[in-house]
Short mmCIF file of C-alpha atoms in Angstrom, two decimals:
data_model
loop_
_atom_site.label_atom_id
_atom_site.label_comp_id
_atom_site.label_asym_id
_atom_site.label_seq_id
_atom_site.Cartn_x
_atom_site.Cartn_y
_atom_site.Cartn_z
CA MET Y 1 0.10 0.05 -0.02
CA ASN Y 2 2.73 2.42 0.80
CA GLY Y 3 4.45 1.66 -2.50
CA LEU Y 4 1.03 2.36 -4.28
CA ALA Y 5 0.83 5.54 -2.39
CA LEU Y 6 4.48 6.58 -3.17
CA SER Y 7 3.80 5.56 -6.94
CA SER Y 8 0.58 7.78 -7.02
CA THR Y 9 2.40 10.67 -5.38
CA THR Y 10 5.05 10.52 -7.75
CA GLY Y 11 2.76 10.33 -10.76
CA ARG Y 12 0.86 13.50 -9.60
CA SER Y 13 4.06 15.31 -9.35
CA LEU Y 14 5.38 14.24 -12.68
CA ALA Y 15 1.84 15.20 -14.27
CA ALA Y 16 2.00 18.63 -12.65
CA ALA Y 17 5.67 19.31 -14.00
CA LEU Y 18 4.59 18.08 -17.31
CA ARG Y 19 1.57 20.40 -17.25
CA TRP Y 20 3.85 23.44 -16.31
CA TRP Y 21 6.16 22.83 -19.03
CA VAL Y 22 3.55 22.17 -21.78
CA SER Y 23 2.10 25.68 -20.47
CA GLU Y 24 5.37 27.21 -20.75
CA LEU Y 25 6.09 25.69 -24.17
CA GLY Y 26 2.53 26.89 -25.30
CA SER Y 27 3.29 30.49 -24.27
CA LEU Y 28 6.42 30.20 -26.05
CA ALA Y 29 4.88 29.30 -29.25
CA GLY Y 30 1.75 31.52 -28.92
CA GLY Y 31 3.06 34.52 -27.03
CA ALA Y 32 2.41 37.87 -28.76
CA ASP Y 33 5.10 39.96 -29.52
CA ARG Y 34 4.48 42.94 -27.33
CA PRO Y 35 6.82 45.95 -27.50
CA GLU Y 36 8.67 46.69 -24.43
CA PRO Y 37 7.88 49.87 -22.58
CA ALA Y 38 11.07 51.77 -23.57
CA ARG Y 39 10.03 51.28 -27.27
CA SER Y 40 6.28 52.13 -27.02
CA ASP Y 41 4.96 55.16 -28.90
CA LEU Y 42 2.32 56.01 -26.26
CA ILE Y 43 2.13 55.63 -22.60
CA LEU Y 44 -1.46 55.54 -21.18
CA GLN Y 45 -1.34 56.09 -17.25
CA LEU Y 46 -4.40 54.72 -15.35
CA GLY Y 47 -4.70 56.73 -11.97
CA PRO Y 48 -5.68 55.55 -8.43
CA PRO Y 49 -9.35 55.06 -7.79
CA GLU Y 50 -9.82 58.56 -6.22
CA ALA Y 51 -9.03 59.99 -9.61
CA GLY Y 52 -12.17 58.80 -11.23
CA ASP Y 53 -12.00 57.64 -14.86
CA ALA Y 54 -9.28 60.31 -15.77
CA LEU Y 55 -6.57 59.10 -18.01
CA THR Y 56 -3.25 60.50 -18.82
CA LEU Y 57 -1.78 59.77 -22.62
CA ILE Y 58 1.82 60.81 -23.48
CA ASP Y 59 2.71 60.64 -27.15
CA ARG Y 60 6.48 60.54 -27.32
CA ARG Y 61 6.74 60.05 -31.14
CA GLY Y 62 8.07 63.50 -31.73
CA GLU Y 63 11.18 65.21 -30.15
CA THR Y 64 9.07 66.78 -27.54
CA PRO Y 65 6.46 64.33 -25.71
CA ARG Y 66 3.02 65.61 -25.93
CA ARG Y 67 0.41 65.07 -22.82
CA TYR Y 68 -3.38 64.35 -23.32
CA THR Y 69 -5.79 64.44 -20.35
CA LEU Y 70 -8.85 62.19 -21.36
CA ALA Y 71 -11.78 61.05 -19.49
CA GLY Y 72 -12.10 57.18 -19.31
CA GLY Y 73 -16.02 57.02 -19.23
CA THR Y 74 -16.91 58.75 -22.49
CA ASP Y 75 -18.24 56.96 -25.56
CA ASP Y 76 -16.07 58.76 -27.95
CA LEU Y 77 -12.71 57.60 -26.19
CA SER Y 78 -11.89 55.33 -29.07
CA GLU Y 79 -12.49 58.05 -31.73
CA ARG Y 80 -10.19 60.40 -29.72
CA LEU Y 81 -7.58 57.92 -29.22
CA ALA Y 82 -7.67 57.08 -33.00
CA ALA Y 83 -7.24 60.90 -33.90
CA ILE Y 84 -4.20 60.94 -31.73
CA ARG Y 85 -2.95 57.91 -33.34
CA GLY Y 86 -3.11 59.54 -36.66
CA THR Y 87 -4.26 58.10 -39.90
CA GLY Y 88 -0.73 56.61 -41.13
CA ARG Y 89 -0.24 52.96 -41.86
CA LYS Y 90 2.66 52.55 -39.22
CA VAL Y 91 1.90 50.43 -36.29
CA VAL Y 92 1.43 52.55 -33.24
CA SER Y 93 2.16 50.92 -29.80
CA VAL Y 94 0.93 51.93 -26.29
CA ALA Y 95 2.03 50.79 -23.11
CA VAL Y 96 -0.36 51.01 -20.02
CA MET Y 97 0.74 52.17 -16.78
CA VAL Y 98 -1.34 51.38 -13.64
CA ASP Y 99 -1.12 53.25 -10.41
CA PRO Y 100 -0.52 50.92 -7.61
CA ALA Y 101 -3.11 52.41 -5.54
CA ALA Y 102 -5.58 50.67 -8.16
CA CYS Y 103 -4.04 47.33 -7.68
CA PHE Y 104 -4.21 44.84 -4.75
CA LEU Y 105 -0.68 44.19 -3.53
CA ARG Y 106 0.53 41.59 -1.05
CA THR Y 107 3.86 40.05 0.10
CA LEU Y 108 3.99 36.26 0.56
CA ARG Y 109 6.76 34.18 2.18
CA LEU Y 110 7.03 30.86 -0.04
CA PRO Y 111 9.75 28.28 0.18
CA ALA Y 112 12.20 28.32 -3.02
CA ALA Y 113 10.70 24.68 -4.03
CA VAL Y 114 7.71 26.38 -5.43
CA LEU Y 115 9.61 28.60 -7.74
CA PRO Y 116 8.86 26.40 -10.94
CA ARG Y 117 5.15 26.40 -10.28
CA MET Y 118 4.81 29.87 -8.77
CA ARG Y 119 2.04 30.75 -11.01
CA ASP Y 120 -0.33 27.92 -9.87
CA VAL Y 121 0.54 28.19 -6.30
CA LEU Y 122 -0.15 31.92 -6.27
CA ALA Y 123 -3.71 31.13 -7.92
CA GLN Y 124 -4.64 28.68 -5.31
CA GLU Y 125 -3.43 30.81 -2.46
CA LEU Y 126 -5.50 33.88 -3.99
CA GLU Y 127 -8.76 31.92 -4.42
CA ALA Y 128 -8.14 30.57 -0.73
CA ALA Y 129 -7.16 33.62 1.09
CA THR Y 130 -9.03 36.43 -0.92
CA PRO Y 131 -12.59 36.99 -2.31
CA PHE Y 132 -10.94 37.40 -5.82
CA ARG Y 133 -11.11 34.62 -8.28
CA ILE Y 134 -8.39 33.72 -10.59
CA ASP Y 135 -10.53 34.16 -13.89
CA ALA Y 136 -11.83 37.64 -12.78
CA VAL Y 137 -8.39 39.41 -12.22
CA HIS Y 138 -4.99 40.15 -14.02
CA THR Y 139 -2.09 38.82 -11.92
CA ASP Y 140 1.63 38.95 -12.01
CA TRP Y 141 4.36 38.37 -9.40
CA PHE Y 142 8.18 38.99 -8.84
CA VAL Y 143 10.67 38.07 -6.26
CA GLU Y 144 11.69 40.85 -3.89
CA GLY Y 145 14.37 38.95 -2.12
CA GLU Y 146 15.51 35.63 -0.60
CA ASP Y 147 16.46 34.82 3.02
CA ALA Y 148 16.81 31.73 5.28
CA ASP Y 149 12.96 31.43 5.54
CA GLY Y 150 12.47 31.30 1.82
CA LEU Y 151 11.50 33.47 -1.01
CA LYS Y 152 9.71 37.02 -0.46
CA VAL Y 153 7.21 37.30 -3.48
CA ARG Y 154 5.36 40.33 -4.34
CA HIS Y 155 1.82 39.54 -5.99
CA VAL Y 156 0.09 42.25 -7.91
CA VAL Y 157 -3.77 41.79 -8.67
CA LEU Y 158 -5.80 44.09 -10.72
CA LYS Y 159 -9.71 43.35 -11.49
CA ARG Y 160 -10.50 42.58 -15.07
CA ALA Y 161 -13.41 45.08 -14.84
CA ARG Y 162 -11.07 47.98 -14.43
CA LEU Y 163 -8.74 46.93 -17.37
CA ASP Y 164 -10.54 44.88 -19.90
CA PRO Y 165 -12.85 48.04 -20.96
CA LEU Y 166 -9.76 50.14 -21.42
CA LEU Y 167 -8.13 47.39 -23.57
CA ALA Y 168 -11.14 46.98 -25.54
CA THR Y 169 -11.08 50.70 -26.32
CA LEU Y 170 -7.44 50.81 -27.23
CA ALA Y 171 -8.02 47.74 -29.65
CA ALA Y 172 -10.90 49.63 -31.26
CA ALA Y 173 -8.54 52.71 -31.77
CA ARG Y 174 -6.22 50.18 -33.55
CA LEU Y 175 -3.50 50.68 -30.94
CA VAL Y 176 -1.15 47.68 -30.36
CA VAL Y 177 -1.12 47.21 -26.53
CA GLY Y 178 2.10 46.52 -25.02
CA PRO Y 179 2.70 45.39 -21.51
CA VAL Y 180 0.73 46.78 -18.54
CA SER Y 181 3.01 47.65 -15.86
CA VAL Y 182 2.40 48.82 -12.22
CA GLY Y 183 4.04 51.89 -10.88
CA PRO Y 184 3.46 55.72 -10.20
CA SER Y 185 5.89 56.46 -13.48
CA GLU Y 186 7.68 54.66 -15.89
CA ASP Y 187 11.22 54.80 -14.40
CA ARG Y 188 9.65 53.52 -11.08
CA ALA Y 189 7.52 50.62 -12.46
CA MET Y 190 7.48 47.29 -10.86
CA PRO Y 191 8.99 44.43 -13.00
CA VAL Y 192 5.52 43.05 -13.79
CA ASP Y 193 3.32 42.60 -16.76
CA LEU Y 194 -0.54 42.18 -15.97
CA LEU Y 195 -1.28 40.73 -19.37
CA SER Y 196 1.17 37.80 -18.76
CA GLY Y 197 -0.96 36.10 -16.30
CA GLY Y 198 1.99 35.26 -13.90
CA GLY Y 199 3.96 33.62 -16.79
CA ARG Y 200 7.68 34.56 -17.17
CA PRO Y 201 8.25 36.86 -20.20
CA ILE Y 202 9.66 35.54 -23.21
CA PRO Y 203 12.79 36.82 -24.73
CA ARG Y 204 11.97 38.73 -28.11
CA LEU Y 205 14.63 36.59 -29.95
CA LEU Y 206 12.34 33.42 -28.83
CA ARG Y 207 9.35 35.09 -29.67
CA ASN Y 208 10.53 35.72 -33.25
CA PHE Y 209 11.92 32.29 -33.61
CA THR Y 210 10.73 30.98 -37.18
CA ARG Y 211 10.88 27.74 -38.93
CA GLY Y 212 13.91 28.81 -40.84
CA ASP Y 213 15.75 29.67 -37.65
CA GLY Y 214 14.83 26.05 -36.28
CA LEU Y 215 16.56 24.45 -39.56
CA ALA Y 216 19.50 26.62 -39.29
CA LEU Y 217 19.81 25.76 -35.51
CA GLY Y 218 19.29 21.82 -36.41
CA LEU Y 219 21.99 22.09 -39.18
CA ALA Y 220 24.29 24.05 -36.72
CA LEU Y 221 23.67 21.10 -33.80
CA LEU Y 222 24.39 18.53 -36.78
CA LEU Y 223 27.68 20.26 -37.90
CA ALA Y 224 28.70 20.45 -34.09
CA CYS Y 225 28.00 16.51 -33.62
CA ALA Y 226 30.01 15.88 -36.67
CA ALA Y 227 32.88 18.13 -35.64
CA PHE Y 228 32.89 16.39 -32.45
CA GLY Y 229 32.79 13.11 -33.70
CA LEU Y 230 35.83 13.90 -35.96
CA LEU Y 231 37.55 15.21 -33.15
CA ARG Y 232 37.02 12.22 -31.04
CA ALA Y 233 38.22 9.90 -34.23
CA HIS Y 234 41.24 12.08 -34.25
CA GLN Y 235 42.01 11.83 -30.52
CA ASP Y 236 41.65 8.01 -30.74
CA ALA Y 237 43.91 7.72 -33.73
CA THR Y 238 46.40 9.94 -32.10
CA LEU Y 239 46.40 7.94 -28.70
CA ALA Y 240 46.85 4.64 -30.68
CA ALA Y 241 49.65 6.07 -32.40
CA LEU Y 242 51.24 7.03 -29.24
CA GLU Y 243 50.59 3.90 -27.56
CA THR Y 244 52.16 1.89 -30.60
CA ALA Y 245 55.29 4.22 -30.60
CA THR Y 246 55.59 3.90 -26.67
CA PHE Y 247 55.72 0.15 -27.13
CA GLU Y 248 58.13 0.13 -29.90
CA VAL Y 249 60.53 2.50 -28.01
CA ARG Y 250 60.27 0.15 -24.74
CA ARG Y 251 60.93 -2.86 -27.03
CA ALA Y 252 63.83 -1.42 -28.56
CA ALA Y 253 65.38 0.26 -25.51
CA PRO Y 254 68.26 -1.71 -23.93
CA GLN Y 255 67.72 -3.59 -20.76
CA ARG Y 256 68.51 -1.75 -17.66
CA LEU Y 257 70.37 -4.67 -15.89
CA PRO Y 258 73.59 -4.58 -13.70
CA PRO Y 259 76.79 -5.02 -15.84
CA PRO Y 260 77.62 -8.53 -14.36
CA VAL Y 261 74.06 -9.85 -15.08
CA GLN Y 262 74.23 -8.40 -18.53
CA ALA Y 263 77.68 -10.12 -19.10
CA LEU Y 264 76.43 -13.58 -17.63
CA ALA Y 265 73.37 -13.15 -19.93
CA GLY Y 266 75.53 -12.41 -23.01
CA THR Y 267 77.74 -15.51 -22.02
CA LEU Y 268 74.66 -17.72 -21.87
CA VAL Y 269 73.23 -16.49 -25.18
CA ALA Y 270 76.53 -17.20 -26.98
CA GLU Y 271 76.73 -20.65 -25.44
CA ARG Y 272 73.14 -21.22 -26.50
CA TYR Y 273 73.78 -20.09 -30.15
CA ALA Y 274 77.12 -21.94 -30.29
CA ARG Y 275 75.62 -25.36 -29.77
CA PRO Y 276 73.47 -26.88 -32.46
CA PRO Y 277 69.91 -27.57 -31.60
CA LEU Y 278 68.75 -30.93 -30.49
CA ALA Y 279 67.42 -31.98 -33.75
CA ILE Y 280 70.53 -31.36 -35.57
CA LEU Y 281 72.54 -33.12 -33.04
CA TRP Y 282 70.27 -36.11 -33.47
CA SER Y 283 70.41 -36.04 -37.19
CA ALA Y 284 74.25 -35.73 -37.10
CA LEU Y 285 74.20 -38.88 -34.78
CA ALA Y 286 71.83 -40.89 -36.98
CA ARG Y 287 74.03 -39.99 -40.05
CA ALA Y 288 77.05 -41.05 -38.40
CA LEU Y 289 76.02 -44.72 -37.06
CA PRO Y 290 76.65 -47.70 -39.24
CA PRO Y 291 73.50 -49.35 -40.45
CA ALA Y 292 74.12 -52.40 -37.94
CA ALA Y 293 73.80 -49.92 -34.94
CA PHE Y 294 71.19 -47.75 -33.47
CA ALA Y 295 70.51 -45.15 -30.87
CA GLU Y 296 68.23 -45.99 -28.15
CA SER Y 297 68.15 -42.98 -25.88
CA LEU Y 298 69.85 -39.43 -25.71
CA GLN Y 299 70.09 -37.80 -22.37
CA ILE Y 300 71.16 -34.26 -21.67
CA ASP Y 301 72.60 -33.71 -18.24
CA ALA Y 302 75.18 -31.28 -16.53
CA GLU Y 303 77.97 -33.26 -18.13
CA GLY Y 304 76.87 -33.04 -21.64
CA VAL Y 305 75.02 -35.31 -23.97
CA SER Y 306 74.76 -39.10 -23.07
CA VAL Y 307 73.71 -41.37 -25.92
CA THR Y 308 72.87 -45.14 -25.20
CA LEU Y 309 73.59 -47.49 -28.25
CA ARG Y 310 72.75 -51.11 -29.29
CA THR Y 311 75.34 -52.53 -31.42
CA ARG Y 312 77.25 -55.93 -32.03
CA ASP Y 313 80.57 -54.16 -32.97
CA ALA Y 314 81.43 -51.21 -30.61
CA ASP Y 315 84.67 -50.60 -32.13
CA ALA Y 316 83.30 -49.88 -35.54
CA VAL Y 317 80.67 -47.55 -33.96
CA LEU Y 318 83.35 -45.43 -32.10
CA ARG Y 319 85.48 -45.34 -35.37
CA ALA Y 320 82.42 -44.02 -37.28
CA LEU Y 321 81.50 -41.47 -34.55
CA ASP Y 322 85.25 -40.38 -34.39
CA ALA Y 323 85.25 -39.72 -38.11
CA ALA Y 324 82.00 -37.65 -38.23
CA PRO Y 325 82.60 -34.12 -39.07
CA ASP Y 326 79.44 -32.75 -37.18
CA LEU Y 327 80.52 -34.55 -33.86
CA GLY Y 328 83.09 -33.64 -31.51
CA THR Y 329 85.14 -35.96 -28.87
CA VAL Y 330 83.63 -39.25 -27.87
CA VAL Y 331 83.91 -40.70 -24.66
CA VAL Y 332 82.85 -44.14 -23.57
CA ARG Y 333 81.13 -44.21 -20.29
CA GLU Y 334 79.84 -47.78 -20.20
CA ARG Y 335 80.48 -50.66 -22.44
CA GLU Y 336 78.72 -54.22 -22.16
CA ALA Y 337 80.15 -56.56 -24.85
CA ALA Y 338 77.67 -59.20 -23.78
CA GLY Y 339 74.45 -57.26 -23.80
CA GLU Y 340 75.61 -55.38 -26.80
CA ARG Y 341 75.02 -51.98 -25.17
CA LEU Y 342 77.31 -48.94 -25.32
CA VAL Y 343 76.84 -45.49 -23.42
CA ILE Y 344 79.00 -42.74 -24.83
CA GLY Y 345 79.53 -38.94 -24.18
CA LEU Y 346 79.47 -36.53 -26.92
CA TYR Y 347 81.04 -33.04 -26.66
CA VAL Y 348 79.63 -31.27 -29.82
CA ARG Y 349 81.71 -28.79 -31.66
CA ALA Y 350 80.91 -25.15 -31.94
CA TRP Y 351 77.82 -24.57 -34.48
CA THR Y 352 79.14 -22.13 -37.19
CA ASN Y 353 76.22 -22.28 -39.64
CA PRO Y 354 73.13 -20.56 -38.32
CA GLY Y 355 71.54 -20.99 -41.67
CA PRO Y 356 68.79 -23.31 -42.89
CA ALA Y 357 69.52 -26.82 -41.39
CA PRO Y 358 70.20 -29.66 -43.79
CA GLY Y 359 67.51 -32.49 -44.25
CA LEU Y 360 67.14 -34.31 -40.77
CA ARG Y 361 67.21 -38.25 -40.55
CA PRO Y 362 64.68 -39.95 -38.40
#
């Protein structure tokens, strides 16, 4: 049961995170390209409630800004705004500046873990702690600071009944509405946009992202991956060549042994190559023996090579071995005339022909 509850909680967390990412990607794909406050042509200031419906419009398209005072409750407000806009085909943008006294401002202490889902958390908290409903207001937020207790978040709320009629009037006057900021003036405005709904503002570069930009970015990523693959292949080839060269240098380097050990090793090697291989010695013995004699065994010990022969005429065998050109001195160690057994010791000569051995006799 605990495992099922844990999996259910994890599933809800993943679903909430997925919904947040989908909403952010949706705002990225469908976000309007609103002009920034510093680039707007007109600034429309909405005063505090005690000012009534009075509006202040600042036209800064010319060298000297012009100021207009308008009444917000009149029926001809859209015509007057259209007259101020002019008859040109150029798009005219307007930034709305709302006085903080017309908004509901509150400061909340929240843990830093809720930052990715701040918009949803503030919406739930707003409906639970205030008489406002999220579908009846425009909201935005920003972080004022952070301490050991968490984040200090400033939440800004404005009723739609106060702002929506003004937005409709601006649209009727064919004015492009930019961000709706909150502050007594443009240079002292809060970093909020009430039309964003609490979503983070999208950079202008990403808002103007086109399909061609996506293709160019994909091609750049593909070229970067290909360059990385070539770089890795070059590194692998360089490392392999370096490893091979290291092994060759180690193989060609002289042995770092003490001089007595090197001298003894040289002597052993010289003696080894001075004596013929066992197969050459056995073949030379087979060629030297008369047809009536044969070798029974060959033994190598500290004294040299000991051979056991079977023959009826030992003297003839000894004479044949002494006359053999490939064999050295022959010493009789055991001799049994009755048993026709002869044991001799061979002292081979130095082997001076390291080339291909002659044909061997079995």
